C-alpha positions as a LaTeX table, in Angstrom:
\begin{tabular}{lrrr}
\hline
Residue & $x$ (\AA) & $y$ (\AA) & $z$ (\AA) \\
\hline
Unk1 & 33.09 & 15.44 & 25.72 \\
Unk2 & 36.04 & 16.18 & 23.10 \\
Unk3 & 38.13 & 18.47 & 25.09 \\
Unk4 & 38.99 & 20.92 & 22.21 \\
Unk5 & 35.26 & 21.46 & 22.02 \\
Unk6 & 35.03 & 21.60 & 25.82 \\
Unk7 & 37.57 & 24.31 & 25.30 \\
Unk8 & 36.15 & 26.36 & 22.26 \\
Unk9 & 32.77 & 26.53 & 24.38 \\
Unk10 & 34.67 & 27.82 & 27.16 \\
Unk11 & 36.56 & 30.53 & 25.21 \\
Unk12 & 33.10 & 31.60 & 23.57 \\
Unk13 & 30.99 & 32.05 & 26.82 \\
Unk14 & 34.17 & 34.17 & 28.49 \\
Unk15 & 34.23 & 36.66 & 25.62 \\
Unk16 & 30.33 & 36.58 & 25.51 \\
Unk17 & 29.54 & 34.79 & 22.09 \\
Unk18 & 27.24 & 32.37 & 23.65 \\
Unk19 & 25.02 & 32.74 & 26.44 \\
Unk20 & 25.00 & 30.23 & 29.58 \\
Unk21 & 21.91 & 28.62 & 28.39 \\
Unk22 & 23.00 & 27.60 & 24.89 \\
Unk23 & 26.41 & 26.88 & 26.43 \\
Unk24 & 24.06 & 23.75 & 28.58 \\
Unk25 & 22.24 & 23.26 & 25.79 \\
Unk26 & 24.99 & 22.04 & 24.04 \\
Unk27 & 26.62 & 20.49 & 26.79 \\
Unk28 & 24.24 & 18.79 & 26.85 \\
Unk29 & 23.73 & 17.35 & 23.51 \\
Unk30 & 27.36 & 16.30 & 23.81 \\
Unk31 & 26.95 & 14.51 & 26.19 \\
Unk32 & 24.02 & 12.79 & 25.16 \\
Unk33 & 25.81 & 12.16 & 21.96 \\
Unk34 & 28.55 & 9.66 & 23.82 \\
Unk35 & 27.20 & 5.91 & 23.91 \\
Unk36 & 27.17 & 4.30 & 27.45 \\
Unk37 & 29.32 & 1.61 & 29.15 \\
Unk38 & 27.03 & $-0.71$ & 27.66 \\
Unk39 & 27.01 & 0.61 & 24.37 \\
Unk40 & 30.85 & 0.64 & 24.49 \\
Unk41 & 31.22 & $-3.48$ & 26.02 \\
Unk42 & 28.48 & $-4.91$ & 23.09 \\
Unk43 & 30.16 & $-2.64$ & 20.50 \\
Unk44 & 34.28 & $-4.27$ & 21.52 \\
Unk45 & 32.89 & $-7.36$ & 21.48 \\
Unk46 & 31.24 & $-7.20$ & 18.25 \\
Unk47 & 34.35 & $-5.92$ & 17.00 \\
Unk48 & 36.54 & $-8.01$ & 18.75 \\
Unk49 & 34.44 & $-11.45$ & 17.60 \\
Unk50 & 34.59 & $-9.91$ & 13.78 \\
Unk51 & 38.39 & $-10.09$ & 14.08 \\
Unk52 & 38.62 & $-13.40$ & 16.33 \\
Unk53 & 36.10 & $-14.88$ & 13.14 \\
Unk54 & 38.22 & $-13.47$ & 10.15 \\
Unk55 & 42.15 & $-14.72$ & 12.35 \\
Unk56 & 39.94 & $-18.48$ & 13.40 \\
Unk57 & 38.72 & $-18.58$ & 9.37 \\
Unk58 & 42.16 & $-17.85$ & 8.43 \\
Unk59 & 43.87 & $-20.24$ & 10.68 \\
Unk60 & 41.02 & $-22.88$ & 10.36 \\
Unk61 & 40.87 & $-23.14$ & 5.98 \\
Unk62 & 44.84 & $-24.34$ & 5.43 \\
Unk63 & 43.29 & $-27.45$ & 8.15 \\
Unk64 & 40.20 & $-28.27$ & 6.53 \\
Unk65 & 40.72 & $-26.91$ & 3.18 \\
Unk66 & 42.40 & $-29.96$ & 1.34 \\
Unk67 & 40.06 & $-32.04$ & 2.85 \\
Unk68 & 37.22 & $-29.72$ & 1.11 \\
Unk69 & 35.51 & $-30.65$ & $-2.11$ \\
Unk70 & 36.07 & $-27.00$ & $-4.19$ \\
Unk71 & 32.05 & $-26.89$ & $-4.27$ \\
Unk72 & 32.40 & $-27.16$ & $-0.27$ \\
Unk73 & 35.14 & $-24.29$ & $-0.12$ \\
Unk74 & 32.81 & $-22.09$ & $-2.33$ \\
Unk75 & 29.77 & $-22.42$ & 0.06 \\
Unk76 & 31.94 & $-21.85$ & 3.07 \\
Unk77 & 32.71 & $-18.58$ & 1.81 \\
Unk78 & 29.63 & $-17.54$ & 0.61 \\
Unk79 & 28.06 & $-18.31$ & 3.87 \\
Unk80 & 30.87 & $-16.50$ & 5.59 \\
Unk81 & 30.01 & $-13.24$ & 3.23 \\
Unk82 & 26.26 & $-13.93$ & 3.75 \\
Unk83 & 27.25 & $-13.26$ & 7.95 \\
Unk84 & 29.64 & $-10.55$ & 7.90 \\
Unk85 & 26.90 & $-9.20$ & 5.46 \\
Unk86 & 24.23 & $-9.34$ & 7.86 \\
Unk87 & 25.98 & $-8.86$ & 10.72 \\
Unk88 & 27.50 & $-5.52$ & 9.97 \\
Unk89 & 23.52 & $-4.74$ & 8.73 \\
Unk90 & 22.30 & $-5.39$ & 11.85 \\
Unk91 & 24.98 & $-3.39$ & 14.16 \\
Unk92 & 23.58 & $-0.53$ & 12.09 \\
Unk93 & 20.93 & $-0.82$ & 14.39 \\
Unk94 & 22.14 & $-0.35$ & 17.59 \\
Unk95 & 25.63 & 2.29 & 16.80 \\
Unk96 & 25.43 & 5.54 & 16.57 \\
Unk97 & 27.16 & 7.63 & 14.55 \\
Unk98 & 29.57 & 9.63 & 16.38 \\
Unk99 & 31.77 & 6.92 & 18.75 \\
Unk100 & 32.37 & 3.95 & 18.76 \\
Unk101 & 35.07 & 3.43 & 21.44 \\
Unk102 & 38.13 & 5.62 & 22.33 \\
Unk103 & 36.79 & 8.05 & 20.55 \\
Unk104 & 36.92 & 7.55 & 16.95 \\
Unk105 & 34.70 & 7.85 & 14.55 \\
Unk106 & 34.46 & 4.78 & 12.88 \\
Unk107 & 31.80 & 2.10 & 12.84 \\
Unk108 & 31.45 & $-1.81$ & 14.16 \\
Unk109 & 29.58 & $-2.31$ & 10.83 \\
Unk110 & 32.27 & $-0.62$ & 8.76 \\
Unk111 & 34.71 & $-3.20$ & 9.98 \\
Unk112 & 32.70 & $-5.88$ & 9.35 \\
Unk113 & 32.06 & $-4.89$ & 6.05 \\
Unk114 & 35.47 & $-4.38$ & 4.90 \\
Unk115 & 36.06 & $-8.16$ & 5.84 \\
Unk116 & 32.99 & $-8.87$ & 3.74 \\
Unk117 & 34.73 & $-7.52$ & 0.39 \\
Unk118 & 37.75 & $-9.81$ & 1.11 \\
Unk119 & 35.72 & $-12.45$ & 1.64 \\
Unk120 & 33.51 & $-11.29$ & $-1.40$ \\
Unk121 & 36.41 & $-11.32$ & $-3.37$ \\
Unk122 & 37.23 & $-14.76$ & $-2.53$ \\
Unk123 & 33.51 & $-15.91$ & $-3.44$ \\
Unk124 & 33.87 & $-14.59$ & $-6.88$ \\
Unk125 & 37.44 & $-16.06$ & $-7.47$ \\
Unk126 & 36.31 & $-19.21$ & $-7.01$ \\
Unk127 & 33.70 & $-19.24$ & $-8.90$ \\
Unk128 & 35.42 & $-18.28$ & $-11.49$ \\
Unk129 & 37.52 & $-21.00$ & $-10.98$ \\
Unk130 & 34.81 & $-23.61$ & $-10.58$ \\
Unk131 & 33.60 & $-22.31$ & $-14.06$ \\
Unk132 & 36.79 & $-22.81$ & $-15.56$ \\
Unk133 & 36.95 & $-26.42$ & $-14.54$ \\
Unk134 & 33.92 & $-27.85$ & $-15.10$ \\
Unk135 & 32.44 & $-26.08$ & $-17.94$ \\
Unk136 & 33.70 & $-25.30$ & $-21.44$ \\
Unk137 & 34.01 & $-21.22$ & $-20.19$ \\
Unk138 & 37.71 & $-20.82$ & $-20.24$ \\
Unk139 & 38.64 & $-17.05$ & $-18.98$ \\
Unk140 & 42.12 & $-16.63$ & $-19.22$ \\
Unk141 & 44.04 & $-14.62$ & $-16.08$ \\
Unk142 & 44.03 & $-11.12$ & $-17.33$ \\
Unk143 & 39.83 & $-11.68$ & $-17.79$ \\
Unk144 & 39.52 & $-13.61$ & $-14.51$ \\
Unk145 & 41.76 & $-10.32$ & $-12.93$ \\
Unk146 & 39.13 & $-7.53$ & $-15.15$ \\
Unk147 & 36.13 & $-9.39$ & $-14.11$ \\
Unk148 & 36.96 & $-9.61$ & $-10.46$ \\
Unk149 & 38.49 & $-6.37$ & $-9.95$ \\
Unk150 & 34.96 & $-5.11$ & $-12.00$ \\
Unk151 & 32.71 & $-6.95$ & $-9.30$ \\
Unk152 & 34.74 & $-5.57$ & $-6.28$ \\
Unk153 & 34.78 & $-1.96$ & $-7.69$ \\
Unk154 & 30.88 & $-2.22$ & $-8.02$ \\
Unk155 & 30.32 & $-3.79$ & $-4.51$ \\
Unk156 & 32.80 & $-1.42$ & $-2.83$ \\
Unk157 & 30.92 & 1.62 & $-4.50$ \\
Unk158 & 27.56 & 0.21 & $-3.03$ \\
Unk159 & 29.32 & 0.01 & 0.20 \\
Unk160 & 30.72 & 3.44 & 0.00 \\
Unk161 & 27.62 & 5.05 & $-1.00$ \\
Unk162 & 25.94 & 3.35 & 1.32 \\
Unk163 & 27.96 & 3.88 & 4.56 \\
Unk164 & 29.97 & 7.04 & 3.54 \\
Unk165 & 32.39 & 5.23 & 6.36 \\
Unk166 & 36.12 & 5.60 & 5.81 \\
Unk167 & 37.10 & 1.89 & 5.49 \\
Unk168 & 34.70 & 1.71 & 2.47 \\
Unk169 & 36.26 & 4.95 & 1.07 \\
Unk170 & 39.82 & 3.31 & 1.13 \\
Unk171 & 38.05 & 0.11 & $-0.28$ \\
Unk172 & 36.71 & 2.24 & $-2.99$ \\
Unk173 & 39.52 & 3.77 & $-4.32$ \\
Unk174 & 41.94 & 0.47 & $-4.37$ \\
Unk175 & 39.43 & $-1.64$ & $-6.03$ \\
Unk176 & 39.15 & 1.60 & $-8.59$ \\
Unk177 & 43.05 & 1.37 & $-9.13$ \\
Unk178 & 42.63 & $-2.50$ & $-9.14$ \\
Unk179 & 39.74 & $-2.54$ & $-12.22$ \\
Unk180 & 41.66 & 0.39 & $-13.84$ \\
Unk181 & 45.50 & $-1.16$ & $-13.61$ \\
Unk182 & 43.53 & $-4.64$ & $-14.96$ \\
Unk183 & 41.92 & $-2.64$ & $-18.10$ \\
Unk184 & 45.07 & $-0.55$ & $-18.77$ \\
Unk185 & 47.10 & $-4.45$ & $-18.81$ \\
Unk186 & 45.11 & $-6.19$ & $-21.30$ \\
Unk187 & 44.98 & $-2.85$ & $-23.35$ \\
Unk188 & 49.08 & $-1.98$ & $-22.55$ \\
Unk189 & 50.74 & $-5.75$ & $-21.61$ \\
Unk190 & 54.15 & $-4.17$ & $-22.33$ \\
Unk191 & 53.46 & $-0.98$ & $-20.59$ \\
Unk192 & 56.48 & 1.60 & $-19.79$ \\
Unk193 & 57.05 & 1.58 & $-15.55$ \\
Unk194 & 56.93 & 5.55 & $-16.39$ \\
Unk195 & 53.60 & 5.11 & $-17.67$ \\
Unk196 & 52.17 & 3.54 & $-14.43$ \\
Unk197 & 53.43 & 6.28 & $-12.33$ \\
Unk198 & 51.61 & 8.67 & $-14.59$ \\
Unk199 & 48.69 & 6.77 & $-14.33$ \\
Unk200 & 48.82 & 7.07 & $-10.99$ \\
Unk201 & 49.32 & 10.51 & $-10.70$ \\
Unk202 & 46.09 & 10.76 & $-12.76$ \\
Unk203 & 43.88 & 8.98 & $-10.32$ \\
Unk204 & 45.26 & 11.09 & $-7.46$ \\
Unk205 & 44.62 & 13.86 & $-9.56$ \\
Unk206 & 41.20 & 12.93 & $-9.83$ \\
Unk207 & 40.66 & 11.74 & $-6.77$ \\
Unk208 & 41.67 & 15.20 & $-4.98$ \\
Unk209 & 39.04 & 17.27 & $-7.38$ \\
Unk210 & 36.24 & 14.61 & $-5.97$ \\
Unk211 & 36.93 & 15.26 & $-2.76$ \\
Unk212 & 37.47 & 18.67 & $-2.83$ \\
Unk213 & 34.18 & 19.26 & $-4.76$ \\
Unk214 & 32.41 & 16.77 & $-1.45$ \\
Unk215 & 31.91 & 13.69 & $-3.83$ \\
Unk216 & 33.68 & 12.01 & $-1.91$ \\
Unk217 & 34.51 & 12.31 & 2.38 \\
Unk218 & 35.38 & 12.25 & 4.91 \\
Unk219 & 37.85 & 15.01 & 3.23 \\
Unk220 & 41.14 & 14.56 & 4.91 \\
Unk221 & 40.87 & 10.29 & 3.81 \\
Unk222 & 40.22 & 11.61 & 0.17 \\
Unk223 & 43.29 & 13.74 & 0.41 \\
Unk224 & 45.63 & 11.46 & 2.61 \\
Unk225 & 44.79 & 9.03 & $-0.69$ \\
Unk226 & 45.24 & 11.70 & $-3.68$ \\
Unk227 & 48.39 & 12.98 & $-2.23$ \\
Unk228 & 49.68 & 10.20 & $-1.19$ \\
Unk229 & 48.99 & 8.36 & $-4.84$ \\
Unk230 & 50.27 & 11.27 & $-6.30$ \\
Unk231 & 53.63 & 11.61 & $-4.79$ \\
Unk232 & 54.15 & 7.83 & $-5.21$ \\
Unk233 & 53.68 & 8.18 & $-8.73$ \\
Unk234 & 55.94 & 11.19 & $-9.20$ \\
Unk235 & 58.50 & 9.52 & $-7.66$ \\
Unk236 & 57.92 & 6.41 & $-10.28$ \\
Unk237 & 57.60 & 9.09 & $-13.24$ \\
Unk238 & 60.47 & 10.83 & $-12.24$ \\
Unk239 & 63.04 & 8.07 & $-11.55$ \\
Unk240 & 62.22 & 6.45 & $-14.76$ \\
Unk241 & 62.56 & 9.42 & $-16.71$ \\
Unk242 & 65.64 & 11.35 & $-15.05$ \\
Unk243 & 67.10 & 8.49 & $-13.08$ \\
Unk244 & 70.63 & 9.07 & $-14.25$ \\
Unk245 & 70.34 & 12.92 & $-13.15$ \\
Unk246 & 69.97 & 12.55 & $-9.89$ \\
Unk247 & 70.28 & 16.68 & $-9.13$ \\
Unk248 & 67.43 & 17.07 & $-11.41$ \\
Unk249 & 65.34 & 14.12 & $-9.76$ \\
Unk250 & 65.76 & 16.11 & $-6.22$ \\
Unk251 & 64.93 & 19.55 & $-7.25$ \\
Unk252 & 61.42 & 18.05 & $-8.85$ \\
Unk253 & 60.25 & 16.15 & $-5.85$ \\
Unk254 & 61.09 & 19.21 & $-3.44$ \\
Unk255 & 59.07 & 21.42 & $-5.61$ \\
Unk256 & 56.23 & 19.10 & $-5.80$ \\
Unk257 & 56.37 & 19.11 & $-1.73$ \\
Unk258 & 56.34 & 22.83 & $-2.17$ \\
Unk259 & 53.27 & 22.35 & $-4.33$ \\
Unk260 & 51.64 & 20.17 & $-1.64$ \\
Unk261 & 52.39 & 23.09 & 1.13 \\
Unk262 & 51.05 & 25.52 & $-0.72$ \\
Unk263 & 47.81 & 23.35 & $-1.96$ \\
Unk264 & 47.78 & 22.24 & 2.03 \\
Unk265 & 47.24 & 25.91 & 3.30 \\
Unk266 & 44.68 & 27.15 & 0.40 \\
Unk267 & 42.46 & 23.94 & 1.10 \\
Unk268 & 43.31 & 24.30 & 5.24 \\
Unk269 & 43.74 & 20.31 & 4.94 \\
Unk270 & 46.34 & 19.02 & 7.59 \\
Unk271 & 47.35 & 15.82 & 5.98 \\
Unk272 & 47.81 & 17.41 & 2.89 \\
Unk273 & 50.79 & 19.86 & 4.79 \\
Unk274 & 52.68 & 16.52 & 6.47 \\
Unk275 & 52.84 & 14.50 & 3.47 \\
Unk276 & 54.02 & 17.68 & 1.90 \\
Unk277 & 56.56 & 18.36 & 4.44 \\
Unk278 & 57.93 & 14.65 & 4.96 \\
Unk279 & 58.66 & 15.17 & 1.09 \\
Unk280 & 60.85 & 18.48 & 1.90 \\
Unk281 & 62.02 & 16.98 & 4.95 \\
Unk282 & 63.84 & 13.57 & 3.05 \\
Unk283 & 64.59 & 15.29 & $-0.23$ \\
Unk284 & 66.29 & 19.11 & 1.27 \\
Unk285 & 69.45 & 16.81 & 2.87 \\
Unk286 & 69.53 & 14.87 & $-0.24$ \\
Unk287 & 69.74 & 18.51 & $-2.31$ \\
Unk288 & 72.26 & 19.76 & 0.21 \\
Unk289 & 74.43 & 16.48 & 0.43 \\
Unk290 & 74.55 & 16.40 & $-3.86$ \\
Unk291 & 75.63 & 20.16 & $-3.96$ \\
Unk292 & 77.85 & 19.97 & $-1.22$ \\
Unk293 & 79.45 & 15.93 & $-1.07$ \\
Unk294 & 81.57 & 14.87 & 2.09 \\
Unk295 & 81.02 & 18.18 & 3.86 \\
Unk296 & 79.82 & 18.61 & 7.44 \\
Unk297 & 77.45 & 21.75 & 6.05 \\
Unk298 & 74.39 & 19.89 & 5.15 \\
Unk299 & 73.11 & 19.72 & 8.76 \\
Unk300 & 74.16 & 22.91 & 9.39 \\
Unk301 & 72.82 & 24.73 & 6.68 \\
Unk302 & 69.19 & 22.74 & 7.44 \\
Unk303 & 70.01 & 24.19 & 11.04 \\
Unk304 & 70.04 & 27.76 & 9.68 \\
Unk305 & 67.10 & 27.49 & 7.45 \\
Unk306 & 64.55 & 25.98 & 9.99 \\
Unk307 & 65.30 & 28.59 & 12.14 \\
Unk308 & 64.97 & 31.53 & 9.36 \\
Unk309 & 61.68 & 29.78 & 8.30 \\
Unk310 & 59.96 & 29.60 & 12.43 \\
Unk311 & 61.40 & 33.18 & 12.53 \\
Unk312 & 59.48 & 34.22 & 9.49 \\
Unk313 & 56.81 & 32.41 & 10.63 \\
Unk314 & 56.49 & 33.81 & 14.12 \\
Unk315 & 56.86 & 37.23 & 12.42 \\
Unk316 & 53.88 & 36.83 & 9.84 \\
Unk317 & 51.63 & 35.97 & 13.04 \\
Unk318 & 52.52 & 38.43 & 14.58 \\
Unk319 & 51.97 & 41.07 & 12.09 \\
Unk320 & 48.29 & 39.07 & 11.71 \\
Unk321 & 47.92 & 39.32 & 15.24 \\
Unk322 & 48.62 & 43.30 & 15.43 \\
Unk323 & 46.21 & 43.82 & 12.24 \\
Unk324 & 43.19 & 41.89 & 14.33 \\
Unk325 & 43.46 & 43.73 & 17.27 \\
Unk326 & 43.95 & 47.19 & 15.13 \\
Unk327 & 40.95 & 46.35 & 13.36 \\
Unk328 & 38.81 & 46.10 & 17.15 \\
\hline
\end{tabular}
């Protein structure tokens, strides 16, 4: 059993909020919920295989590949979608839902079908290729790019709604960014660098608002990604835009880490608070070293207002500490 649950069940039955029964009750059902030795061996080597099969098919094609007809390479990697297809179907059978080994969360099948849309990818490539060379169809690149990047998008949404599994959500939002980057170049083919970083501040944007209205989960994946997006486009928006003020460039990005702290602690999301805090954590030395050049109080002055901020910190607990046990 997960030992902060072990714990929190612990804590409850001392201060009476469960009573002994439900607290082996759901003992119980936690340990029921963990898969056995078995379960654990058939699941690592299904995983293990999946990965031996995508590193032999890797190694294997630059050996055989020339010596392919292109009709021969085609089939090979349809049949190879066609497996990892049916294979991650069919561990869907036996896995539960909870672990699969050393405790995560994640899925045998959910590997196996994240190879799938590479290899899926691959199948449509080249038939798009095969179509350009031996019929009168002649897609140019920036079609060939929309119409594969369309075809992924839709098979990693039928994935995604499918599974719900968190290698299909990250497949899902980089084949979004894929179809919408290939859309926005045929429409913009001279398109400003600023431009891109807005647009990716816009699917961020969007992004967070899905997951934080449950559209899309597991939660803290769909905010790693918006924040993530969105901080990687700021930083493209605002270099291209106020490069040559570099003062001005600083004082932006620490206030959109601010932005993510404060978003971080009204949503209660984790990842949302690190990527926020790796932002103030690069950019406050950069602030301090551009006020103050060639001086040895940058450090110290980050010194002195880490330890103001854990005393303030300490102090607002406190007080919410005192006001809990006031109010029993």
């Amino acid at each position: 059993m997960d030992k902060k649950i072990l714990n929190s069940l612990n804590k409850w039955l001392e201060n009476n909020l469960i009573s002994e029964s439900i607290y082996r009750d759901i003992l119980n059902f936690e340990e029921d919920l963990n898969p056995s030795q078995k379960s654990k061996v058939a699941k690592a080597i299904t995983l293990i295989g999946s990965l031996f099969l995508l590193s032999g098919l890797l190694g294997t094609l630059p050996l055989i590949w020339d010596n392919l007809t292109y009709w021969a390479q085609l089939l090979l990697l349809i049949v190879t979608t066609i497996f990892l297809v049916y294979s991650a179907k069919y561990s869907e059978r036996f896995e539960d839902k909870n672990i699969f080994i050393f405790k995560s969360s994640e899925r045998v099948s959910s590997v196996l079908y994240l190879i799938s849309t590479v290899s899926f990818g691959s199948v449509v490539v080249f038939t798009l290729n095969i179509l350009n060379t031996t019929t009168s169809i002649n897609f140019s690149e920036d079609v060939q790019i929309l119409i594969v990047s369309l075809i992924l998008f839709i098979y990693s949404a039928f994935l995604y709604s499918r599974t719900r599994q968190t290698f299909q959500h990250i497949a899902l939002f980089y084949s979004l960014i894929f179809f919408l980057g290939s859309i926005g170049n045929i429409i913009f083919p001279n398109i400003e660098p600023w431009a891109g970083g807005l647009f990716l501040i816009a699917v961020g944007l969007i992004w967070g608002i899905y997951t934080f209205n449950k559209i899309l989960g597991p939660s803290w994946l769909g905010y790693f990604l918006a924040t993530s997006t969105i901080s990687i486009g700021s930083i493209i928006l605002i270099d291209n835009l106020f490069g040559n003020n570099d003062l001005l460039e600083i004082i932006l990005l620490i206030l959109g880490s601010v932005l993510f702290v404060w978003a971080s602690i009204q949503l209660s999301e984790q990842v949302i608070f690190y990527i926020g805090g790796l932002g103030l954590v690069i950019n406050l030395p950069r602030l301090i070293t551009e006020l103050l050049p060639e001086n040895i109080w940058p450090p110290l002055i980050l010194f002195l207002v880490g330890g103001v901020l854990v005393a303030v910190g300490l102090y607002l607990n406190s007080i919410r500490e005192n006001i809990k046990n006031n109010d029993k």
